[in-house]
PDB file of C-alpha atoms in Angstrom:
ATOM      1  CA  UNK A 366     208.293  43.108 192.766  1.00 43.00           C
ATOM      2  CA  UNK A 367     208.106  46.264 194.744  1.00 47.00           C
ATOM      3  CA  UNK A 368     211.503  47.530 196.373  1.00 58.00           C
ATOM      4  CA  UNK A 369     211.668  50.682 198.266  1.00 59.00           C
ATOM      5  CA  UNK A 370     212.439  52.321 201.635  1.00 64.00           C
ATOM      6  CA  UNK A 371     210.140  52.376 204.649  1.00 69.00           C
ATOM      7  CA  UNK A 372     210.190  53.849 208.235  1.00 78.00           C
ATOM      8  CA  UNK A 373     211.271  51.299 210.851  1.00 82.00           C
ATOM      9  CA  UNK A 374     210.455  51.936 214.486  1.00 85.00           C
ATOM     10  CA  UNK A 375     210.967  49.474 217.331  1.00 89.00           C
ATOM     11  CA  UNK A 376     211.380  49.258 221.064  1.00 90.00           C
ATOM     12  CA  UNK A 377     213.256  46.339 222.378  1.00 92.00           C
ATOM     13  CA  UNK A 378     213.478  44.981 225.885  1.00 93.00           C
ATOM     14  CA  UNK A 379     216.150  42.462 226.652  1.00 92.00           C
ATOM     15  CA  UNK A 380     217.886  40.226 229.111  1.00 93.00           C
ATOM     16  CA  UNK A 381     221.334  38.649 229.083  1.00 93.00           C
ATOM     17  CA  UNK A 382     224.548  37.883 230.671  1.00 93.00           C
ATOM     18  CA  UNK A 383     227.702  40.172 230.472  1.00 90.00           C
ATOM     19  CA  UNK A 384     231.122  38.581 231.082  1.00 90.00           C
ATOM     20  CA  UNK A 385     233.876  40.737 232.728  1.00 85.00           C
ATOM     21  CA  UNK A 386     237.599  40.437 233.124  1.00 83.00           C
ATOM     22  CA  UNK A 387     237.795  40.808 236.751  1.00 77.00           C
ATOM     23  CA  UNK A 388     241.580  40.886 236.722  1.00 77.00           C
ATOM     24  CA  UNK A 389     241.597  44.086 235.021  1.00 61.00           C
ATOM     25  CA  UNK A 390     239.467  46.015 237.407  1.00 56.00           C
ATOM     26  CA  UNK A 391     240.140  49.766 236.900  1.00 55.00           C
ATOM     27  CA  UNK A 392     238.579  50.918 240.069  1.00 53.00           C
ATOM     28  CA  UNK A 393     235.194  49.922 238.903  1.00 53.00           C
ATOM     29  CA  UNK A 394     233.199  47.068 240.539  1.00 57.00           C
ATOM     30  CA  UNK A 395     233.375  44.743 237.869  1.00 65.00           C
ATOM     31  CA  UNK A 396     236.366  45.281 235.504  1.00 72.00           C
ATOM     32  CA  UNK A 397     236.294  45.390 231.756  1.00 80.00           C
ATOM     33  CA  UNK A 398     233.365  44.048 229.595  1.00 87.00           C
ATOM     34  CA  UNK A 399     234.550  41.200 227.569  1.00 91.00           C
ATOM     35  CA  UNK A 400     231.188  39.777 225.874  1.00 94.00           C
ATOM     36  CA  UNK A 401     227.472  39.638 226.371  1.00 95.00           C
ATOM     37  CA  UNK A 402     224.930  37.085 225.163  1.00 97.00           C
ATOM     38  CA  UNK A 403     221.353  38.627 225.058  1.00 96.00           C
ATOM     39  CA  UNK A 404     217.699  38.033 224.136  1.00 97.00           C
ATOM     40  CA  UNK A 405     215.612  40.943 222.911  1.00 95.00           C
ATOM     41  CA  UNK A 406     211.767  41.184 222.287  1.00 96.00           C
ATOM     42  CA  UNK A 407     209.704  44.105 221.231  1.00 94.00           C
ATOM     43  CA  UNK A 408     206.989  45.519 218.783  1.00 94.00           C
ATOM     44  CA  UNK A 409     208.189  46.964 215.544  1.00 91.00           C
ATOM     45  CA  UNK A 410     206.530  48.948 212.865  1.00 90.00           C
ATOM     46  CA  UNK A 411     207.267  49.112 209.194  1.00 84.00           C
ATOM     47  CA  UNK A 412     205.204  52.080 207.787  1.00 78.00           C
ATOM     48  CA  UNK A 413     201.634  50.775 208.471  1.00 77.00           C
ATOM     49  CA  UNK A 414     202.654  46.973 208.937  1.00 83.00           C
ATOM     50  CA  UNK A 415     203.212  46.044 212.589  1.00 89.00           C
ATOM     51  CA  UNK A 416     205.400  43.213 213.688  1.00 91.00           C
ATOM     52  CA  UNK A 417     206.898  41.631 216.783  1.00 94.00           C
ATOM     53  CA  UNK A 418     210.552  40.890 216.824  1.00 95.00           C
ATOM     54  CA  UNK A 419     212.411  38.226 218.812  1.00 97.00           C
ATOM     55  CA  UNK A 420     216.286  38.139 218.665  1.00 96.00           C
ATOM     56  CA  UNK A 421     219.160  36.332 220.220  1.00 97.00           C
ATOM     57  CA  UNK A 422     222.790  36.854 219.897  1.00 97.00           C
ATOM     58  CA  UNK A 423     225.664  38.673 221.452  1.00 97.00           C
ATOM     59  CA  UNK A 424     228.357  41.391 221.593  1.00 97.00           C
ATOM     60  CA  UNK A 425     232.099  41.408 221.788  1.00 97.00           C
ATOM     61  CA  UNK A 426     233.624  44.490 223.479  1.00 95.00           C
ATOM     62  CA  UNK A 427     237.138  45.659 222.602  1.00 92.00           C
ATOM     63  CA  UNK A 428     239.204  48.700 223.833  1.00 83.00           C
ATOM     64  CA  UNK A 429     240.713  49.398 227.255  1.00 78.00           C
ATOM     65  CA  UNK A 430     238.710  52.541 228.238  1.00 82.00           C
ATOM     66  CA  UNK A 431     236.673  51.978 231.420  1.00 79.00           C
ATOM     67  CA  UNK A 432     233.911  54.355 230.399  1.00 88.00           C
ATOM     68  CA  UNK A 433     233.526  54.153 226.619  1.00 92.00           C
ATOM     69  CA  UNK A 434     233.429  50.534 225.398  1.00 93.00           C
ATOM     70  CA  UNK A 435     232.993  49.812 221.631  1.00 96.00           C
ATOM     71  CA  UNK A 436     231.618  46.539 220.428  1.00 97.00           C
ATOM     72  CA  UNK A 437     230.614  44.607 217.481  1.00 98.00           C
ATOM     73  CA  UNK A 438     227.577  42.116 217.613  1.00 97.00           C
ATOM     74  CA  UNK A 439     225.414  39.679 215.784  1.00 98.00           C
ATOM     75  CA  UNK A 440     221.917  38.532 216.230  1.00 97.00           C
ATOM     76  CA  UNK A 441     219.361  36.051 214.656  1.00 97.00           C
ATOM     77  CA  UNK A 442     216.048  37.918 214.271  1.00 96.00           C
ATOM     78  CA  UNK A 443     212.566  36.367 213.936  1.00 95.00           C
ATOM     79  CA  UNK A 444     210.107  38.964 212.481  1.00 93.00           C
ATOM     80  CA  UNK A 445     206.483  38.026 213.085  1.00 92.00           C
ATOM     81  CA  UNK A 446     204.504  40.304 210.691  1.00 89.00           C
ATOM     82  CA  UNK A 447     200.938  41.010 211.783  1.00 88.00           C
ATOM     83  CA  UNK A 448     197.970  39.821 209.516  1.00 83.00           C
ATOM     84  CA  UNK A 449     196.429  42.405 207.159  1.00 77.00           C
ATOM     85  CA  UNK A 450     192.526  41.974 206.799  1.00 75.00           C
ATOM     86  CA  UNK A 451     192.923  38.376 208.051  1.00 75.00           C
ATOM     87  CA  UNK A 452     195.474  37.666 205.473  1.00 75.00           C
ATOM     88  CA  UNK A 453     198.737  36.183 206.886  1.00 80.00           C
ATOM     89  CA  UNK A 454     201.804  38.213 205.731  1.00 81.00           C
ATOM     90  CA  UNK A 455     204.299  35.683 207.281  1.00 86.00           C
ATOM     91  CA  UNK A 456     207.410  35.438 209.500  1.00 90.00           C
ATOM     92  CA  UNK A 457     211.046  36.282 208.505  1.00 91.00           C
ATOM     93  CA  UNK A 458     214.185  34.940 209.894  1.00 93.00           C
ATOM     94  CA  UNK A 459     217.045  37.459 209.346  1.00 94.00           C
ATOM     95  CA  UNK A 460     220.505  38.080 210.591  1.00 97.00           C
ATOM     96  CA  UNK A 461     221.420  41.355 212.132  1.00 96.00           C
ATOM     97  CA  UNK A 462     225.219  42.499 212.295  1.00 98.00           C
ATOM     98  CA  UNK A 463     226.621  45.818 213.313  1.00 97.00           C
ATOM     99  CA  UNK A 464     228.629  47.660 216.012  1.00 98.00           C
ATOM    100  CA  UNK A 465     228.396  50.536 218.271  1.00 97.00           C
ATOM    101  CA  UNK A 466     229.621  51.823 221.852  1.00 97.00           C
ATOM    102  CA  UNK A 467     228.411  51.632 225.327  1.00 95.00           C
ATOM    103  CA  UNK A 468     229.033  54.611 227.438  1.00 94.00           C
ATOM    104  CA  UNK A 469     229.131  53.954 231.292  1.00 91.00           C
ATOM    105  CA  UNK A 470     227.068  56.443 233.399  1.00 94.00           C
ATOM    106  CA  UNK A 471     227.589  54.491 236.569  1.00 91.00           C
ATOM    107  CA  UNK A 472     228.707  51.047 237.354  1.00 84.00           C
ATOM    108  CA  UNK A 473     225.022  49.922 236.755  1.00 88.00           C
ATOM    109  CA  UNK A 474     223.821  52.213 233.971  1.00 93.00           C
ATOM    110  CA  UNK A 475     225.086  52.785 230.525  1.00 94.00           C
ATOM    111  CA  UNK A 476     223.973  54.652 227.181  1.00 96.00           C
ATOM    112  CA  UNK A 477     223.979  52.364 224.259  1.00 95.00           C
ATOM    113  CA  UNK A 478     224.440  53.550 220.676  1.00 97.00           C
ATOM    114  CA  UNK A 479     224.536  51.083 217.657  1.00 96.00           C
ATOM    115  CA  UNK A 480     224.138  51.057 213.882  1.00 97.00           C
ATOM    116  CA  UNK A 481     223.416  47.648 212.339  1.00 95.00           C
ATOM    117  CA  UNK A 482     222.225  46.018 209.181  1.00 95.00           C
ATOM    118  CA  UNK A 483     219.493  43.299 208.960  1.00 93.00           C
ATOM    119  CA  UNK A 484     219.772  40.677 206.096  1.00 92.00           C
ATOM    120  CA  UNK A 485     216.922  38.312 205.290  1.00 90.00           C
ATOM    121  CA  UNK A 486     217.962  34.742 205.613  1.00 89.00           C
ATOM    122  CA  UNK A 487     214.377  33.245 205.145  1.00 89.00           C
ATOM    123  CA  UNK A 488     211.878  35.622 203.696  1.00 84.00           C
ATOM    124  CA  UNK A 489     208.402  36.064 205.027  1.00 84.00           C
ATOM    125  CA  UNK A 490     205.830  34.302 202.647  1.00 83.00           C
ATOM    126  CA  UNK A 491     202.163  35.159 202.813  1.00 77.00           C
ATOM    127  CA  UNK A 492     199.154  32.894 202.570  1.00 69.00           C
ATOM    128  CA  UNK A 493     198.151  32.094 199.091  1.00 66.00           C
ATOM    129  CA  UNK A 494     195.639  34.605 197.789  1.00 64.00           C
ATOM    130  CA  UNK A 495     192.347  32.781 197.012  1.00 64.00           C
ATOM    131  CA  UNK A 496     191.633  35.094 193.887  1.00 68.00           C
ATOM    132  CA  UNK A 497     195.147  35.427 192.453  1.00 65.00           C
ATOM    133  CA  UNK A 498     196.386  31.770 193.560  1.00 69.00           C
ATOM    134  CA  UNK A 499     199.710  33.497 194.540  1.00 71.00           C
ATOM    135  CA  UNK A 500     201.572  34.162 197.663  1.00 73.00           C
ATOM    136  CA  UNK A 501     203.615  37.313 198.416  1.00 72.00           C
ATOM    137  CA  UNK A 502     207.207  37.188 199.641  1.00 77.00           C
ATOM    138  CA  UNK A 503     208.373  39.909 201.949  1.00 79.00           C
ATOM    139  CA  UNK A 504     212.070  40.488 202.685  1.00 83.00           C
ATOM    140  CA  UNK A 505     213.004  43.102 205.368  1.00 82.00           C
ATOM    141  CA  UNK A 506     216.480  44.249 205.170  1.00 86.00           C
ATOM    142  CA  UNK A 507     218.277  47.442 205.892  1.00 88.00           C
ATOM    143  CA  UNK A 508     220.276  49.794 208.089  1.00 91.00           C
ATOM    144  CA  UNK A 509     219.034  50.864 211.512  1.00 91.00           C
ATOM    145  CA  UNK A 510     220.469  53.381 214.080  1.00 93.00           C
ATOM    146  CA  UNK A 511     219.520  52.283 217.741  1.00 93.00           C
ATOM    147  CA  UNK A 512     219.833  54.319 220.986  1.00 94.00           C
ATOM    148  CA  UNK A 513     219.014  53.090 224.437  1.00 93.00           C
ATOM    149  CA  UNK A 514     219.686  52.790 228.128  1.00 94.00           C
ATOM    150  CA  UNK A 515     220.867  49.697 229.773  1.00 92.00           C
ATOM    151  CA  UNK A 516     221.056  48.467 233.186  1.00 90.00           C
ATOM    152  CA  UNK A 517     223.271  45.845 234.847  1.00 85.00           C
ATOM    153  CA  UNK A 518     222.085  44.000 238.057  1.00 81.00           C
TER     154      UNK A 518
END
């Protein structure tokens, strides 16, 4: 079995619903963020292996600061790995847990910084190789740092 580190690159696009405590409005339009449910999708690359990732989950916000809002989050992640020379590498189901901070730039735009860890719940399993009569199991786990910009409509 091969184990090692690999570079991971991804771009995620998402949509969701954010829930606010409107009774604690601090001069902003919406009040303090309480939680968010979200769906994300985007291409990913693990060294030379391309993939498409789908995830769904949420964030719980804590702290009372109106601009800097820390959070913890969890997502289920489906990673569909691309075929290699017509050979299916498989699809993995994982769990991503972590935390971070959202920093409000305006009432509608925020910077997002997070650190999370992905655990494999069900490993990707390849097609059976016709020559060696074996399949290959792939587990993608590890730590990721994510930085982004978010918009609230």
